[in-house]
């Protein structure tokens, strides 16, 4: 069964303390891996799309990487405004269906 | 602002009732998706439409139905509502049918009492 697992479930960091979030997946044919940020009660906000192993994307303090079995979201010198839930999703097969992980809730303390 | 709009923002109704959620995709997007987010299940794919045609179905209940109209807006109909249907319902849109980024709307919070 296709599955996406994110770890840790929750992460508390001090401002400036870098860390990584993990997304591991088991799908029959990966078409793309997506990272979203979600604030409480809001819709997911698109961050990155990765299509092939070895690919990397960067945006401000965030960097996403992809291997054949997992993806990492690296957060460098986070700020309190980076506090949110980060969602990983994979797209497989010939439809647009996204399979989401349960998310990692990040709290950055000043 | 993703450019995807959803109405209403909040909906409170009783068990057994029927409601309609509406979504307008971003300008130029042909594909519309519906997702349900509950505390215990996370974000779950319900259904996808592309240019008016149904393209993919997830674990959508028979009590739920959707359609995409010629102007590309979409509606999700939920009937015979149960307490367990209380959740956030998100619409997303993309230009292509597959291999494309999906942009999410702000959601409709449904509360069934």
Coordinates of C-alpha atoms in Angstrom, one line a residue:
Chain A
X1 CA 0.0 0.0 0.0
X2 CA 1.3 3.5 -0.9
X3 CA 2.4 5.3 2.2
X4 CA 4.0 8.5 3.3
X5 CA 5.5 8.8 6.8
X6 CA 6.9 12.0 8.3
X7 CA 9.1 12.3 11.3
X8 CA 9.3 13.7 13.8
X9 CA 5.6 14.4 14.6
X10 CA 6.6 17.5 16.5
X11 CA 9.8 19.5 16.7
X12 CA 10.7 22.4 19.0
X13 CA 13.7 24.5 18.1
X14 CA 15.3 27.6 19.4
X15 CA 15.6 30.5 17.0
X16 CA 18.7 29.9 14.9
X17 CA 18.9 26.2 15.6
X18 CA 19.0 24.4 12.3
X19 CA 17.4 21.0 11.8
X20 CA 15.8 18.6 9.3
X21 CA 12.4 17.1 8.7
X22 CA 12.1 13.7 7.2
X23 CA 9.5 12.3 4.7
X24 CA 9.8 8.6 3.7
X25 CA 7.6 7.1 1.1
X26 CA 6.7 3.7 -0.4
X27 CA 4.9 4.1 -3.7
X28 CA 4.9 2.0 -6.8
X29 CA 5.9 4.8 -9.2
X30 CA 6.8 8.2 -7.9
X31 CA 5.7 11.0 -10.2
X32 CA 6.6 13.9 -7.9
X33 CA 7.1 14.8 -4.2
X34 CA 5.6 18.0 -2.8
X35 CA 6.3 20.0 0.4
X36 CA 3.6 22.3 1.8
X37 CA 3.5 24.5 4.8
X38 CA 0.2 24.8 6.7
X39 CA -0.8 27.3 9.4
X40 CA -3.6 26.4 11.8
X41 CA -7.0 26.6 10.1
X42 CA -5.5 27.6 6.7
X43 CA -5.0 25.9 3.5
X44 CA -1.6 24.3 2.7
X45 CA 0.8 26.7 1.1
X46 CA 3.1 25.3 -1.7
X47 CA 6.8 25.2 -1.0
X48 CA 8.6 22.8 -3.3
X49 CA 8.2 20.1 -6.0
X50 CA 10.9 17.5 -6.5
X51 CA 10.6 15.0 -9.4
X52 CA 13.8 12.9 -9.4
X53 CA 16.3 11.5 -7.0
X54 CA 19.2 13.9 -6.4
X55 CA 17.1 17.0 -7.0
X56 CA 17.4 19.9 -4.6
X57 CA 15.4 23.1 -4.3
X58 CA 16.0 26.1 -2.0
X59 CA 13.9 29.0 -0.8
X60 CA 15.1 31.4 1.9
X61 CA 15.9 29.3 5.0
X62 CA 14.4 26.1 3.5
X63 CA 16.0 23.4 1.3
X64 CA 14.4 20.3 0.1
X65 CA 16.2 17.2 -1.1
X66 CA 15.0 13.9 -2.6
X67 CA 16.4 10.4 -2.7
X68 CA 14.8 7.2 -4.0
X69 CA 13.2 6.5 -0.6
X70 CA 12.9 9.7 1.2
X71 CA 13.0 13.5 1.2
X72 CA 14.4 16.0 3.7
X73 CA 13.4 19.5 4.4
X74 CA 16.3 21.3 5.9
X75 CA 15.6 24.5 7.9
X76 CA 18.6 26.7 8.4
X77 CA 18.7 29.3 11.2
X78 CA 14.9 29.2 11.7
X79 CA 12.9 32.1 12.9
X80 CA 9.6 32.1 15.0
X81 CA 7.6 32.9 11.8
X82 CA 8.7 29.5 10.4
X83 CA 6.5 27.8 13.1
X84 CA 3.9 25.8 11.2
X85 CA 3.0 22.3 10.2
X86 CA 5.0 21.0 7.2
X87 CA 3.3 18.5 5.0
X88 CA 4.9 16.1 2.5
X89 CA 2.9 14.5 -0.3
X90 CA 3.6 12.2 -3.2
X91 CA 2.0 11.8 -6.5
X92 CA 2.0 8.5 -8.2
X93 CA 0.4 6.7 -11.1
X94 CA -1.5 8.5 -13.8
X95 CA -3.7 10.8 -11.8
X96 CA -3.2 14.0 -9.9
X97 CA -4.0 12.3 -6.5
X98 CA -1.7 13.4 -3.7
X99 CA -1.0 11.1 -0.8
X100 CA -0.1 13.2 2.3
X101 CA 1.9 12.3 5.3
X102 CA 0.6 13.3 8.8
X103 CA 2.9 16.3 8.9
X104 CA 5.6 17.7 11.3
X105 CA 4.6 20.5 13.6
X106 CA 7.5 22.8 14.0
X107 CA 7.7 25.4 16.8
X108 CA 10.5 27.9 16.8
X109 CA 11.0 29.8 20.1
X110 CA 12.7 33.2 20.2
Chain B
X1 CA -3.2 34.2 -1.5
X2 CA -3.2 31.1 -3.8
X3 CA -5.9 32.4 -6.1
X4 CA -8.2 29.5 -5.3
X5 CA -11.4 30.7 -3.6
X6 CA -13.8 28.6 -1.6
X7 CA -17.2 29.4 -0.1
X8 CA -18.5 29.4 2.5
X9 CA -15.7 29.6 5.0
X10 CA -17.7 28.1 7.8
X11 CA -20.8 25.9 7.7
X12 CA -22.7 24.6 10.7
X13 CA -25.5 22.1 10.1
X14 CA -27.3 19.2 11.6
X15 CA -27.1 15.5 11.1
X16 CA -29.1 14.2 8.1
X17 CA -28.8 17.5 6.2
X18 CA -27.3 18.2 2.8
X19 CA -24.7 21.0 2.0
X20 CA -22.9 22.3 -1.0
X21 CA -19.3 23.5 -1.0
X22 CA -18.1 25.7 -3.8
X23 CA -14.7 26.2 -5.3
X24 CA -13.3 28.5 -8.0
X25 CA -9.9 27.5 -9.3
X26 CA -7.0 29.8 -10.2
X27 CA -7.4 31.6 -13.5
X28 CA -6.2 29.2 -16.3
X29 CA -6.3 26.0 -14.2
X30 CA -8.3 23.1 -15.6
X31 CA -7.9 20.6 -12.9
X32 CA -9.8 20.8 -9.6
X33 CA -9.2 18.5 -6.6
X34 CA -11.1 18.0 -3.3
X35 CA -9.5 16.9 -0.1
X36 CA -10.8 16.3 3.4
X37 CA -8.8 17.1 6.5
X38 CA -9.8 15.7 9.9
X39 CA -7.7 15.5 13.1
X40 CA -7.4 11.8 13.0
X41 CA -7.1 11.2 9.3
X42 CA -5.0 14.0 8.0
X43 CA -5.4 15.3 4.5
X44 CA -7.3 12.7 2.4
X45 CA -7.9 13.0 -1.4
X46 CA -11.5 12.7 -2.4
X47 CA -11.9 13.4 -6.1
X48 CA -10.3 15.1 -9.1
X49 CA -11.9 16.7 -12.1
X50 CA -10.1 17.9 -15.3
X51 CA -11.8 20.2 -17.7
X52 CA -15.3 19.0 -16.6
X53 CA -14.5 15.3 -16.5
X54 CA -14.0 13.1 -13.5
X55 CA -10.4 11.8 -13.5
X56 CA -9.7 10.1 -10.2
X57 CA -11.5 9.1 -7.1
X58 CA -10.2 8.5 -3.6
X59 CA -12.1 7.0 -0.7
X60 CA -15.1 9.3 -1.3
X61 CA -18.3 8.2 0.4
X62 CA -21.3 7.4 -1.7
X63 CA -23.1 10.2 0.2
X64 CA -20.6 12.7 -1.3
X65 CA -20.7 13.8 -4.9
X66 CA -18.9 16.5 -7.0
X67 CA -19.0 18.1 -10.4
X68 CA -17.1 20.6 -12.4
X69 CA -19.0 23.1 -14.5
X70 CA -18.2 24.6 -17.9
X71 CA -16.8 27.7 -16.3
X72 CA -14.5 25.3 -14.4
X73 CA -15.8 26.0 -10.9
X74 CA -16.6 23.0 -8.8
X75 CA -19.1 22.0 -6.2
X76 CA -18.8 19.2 -3.6
X77 CA -22.2 18.0 -2.3
X78 CA -22.4 16.2 1.0
X79 CA -25.7 14.6 2.0
X80 CA -27.1 12.6 4.9
X81 CA -24.5 14.3 7.0
X82 CA -23.1 12.5 10.0
X83 CA -21.1 13.8 13.0
X84 CA -18.0 12.2 11.5
X85 CA -18.2 14.4 8.4
X86 CA -17.1 17.4 10.5
X87 CA -13.8 18.4 9.0
X88 CA -12.0 21.0 6.9
X89 CA -12.7 20.6 3.2
X90 CA -10.1 21.9 0.8
X91 CA -10.2 22.5 -2.9
X92 CA -7.0 22.7 -5.0
X93 CA -6.3 23.5 -8.6
X94 CA -3.6 23.0 -11.2
X95 CA -3.1 23.6 -14.9
X96 CA -2.3 20.1 -16.0
X97 CA -4.0 16.8 -15.1
X98 CA -0.9 15.3 -13.6
X99 CA 2.7 16.2 -12.8
X100 CA 1.7 19.7 -11.7
X101 CA 1.7 21.7 -8.5
X102 CA -1.6 21.9 -6.8
X103 CA -2.5 25.2 -5.1
X104 CA -4.9 25.0 -2.2
X105 CA -7.8 27.3 -1.3
X106 CA -8.5 28.5 2.3
X107 CA -10.9 25.7 3.0
X108 CA -14.5 25.3 4.3
X109 CA -14.9 24.3 7.9
X110 CA -17.9 22.0 8.2
X111 CA -19.4 21.3 11.6
X112 CA -22.2 18.8 11.9
X113 CA -24.1 18.9 15.2

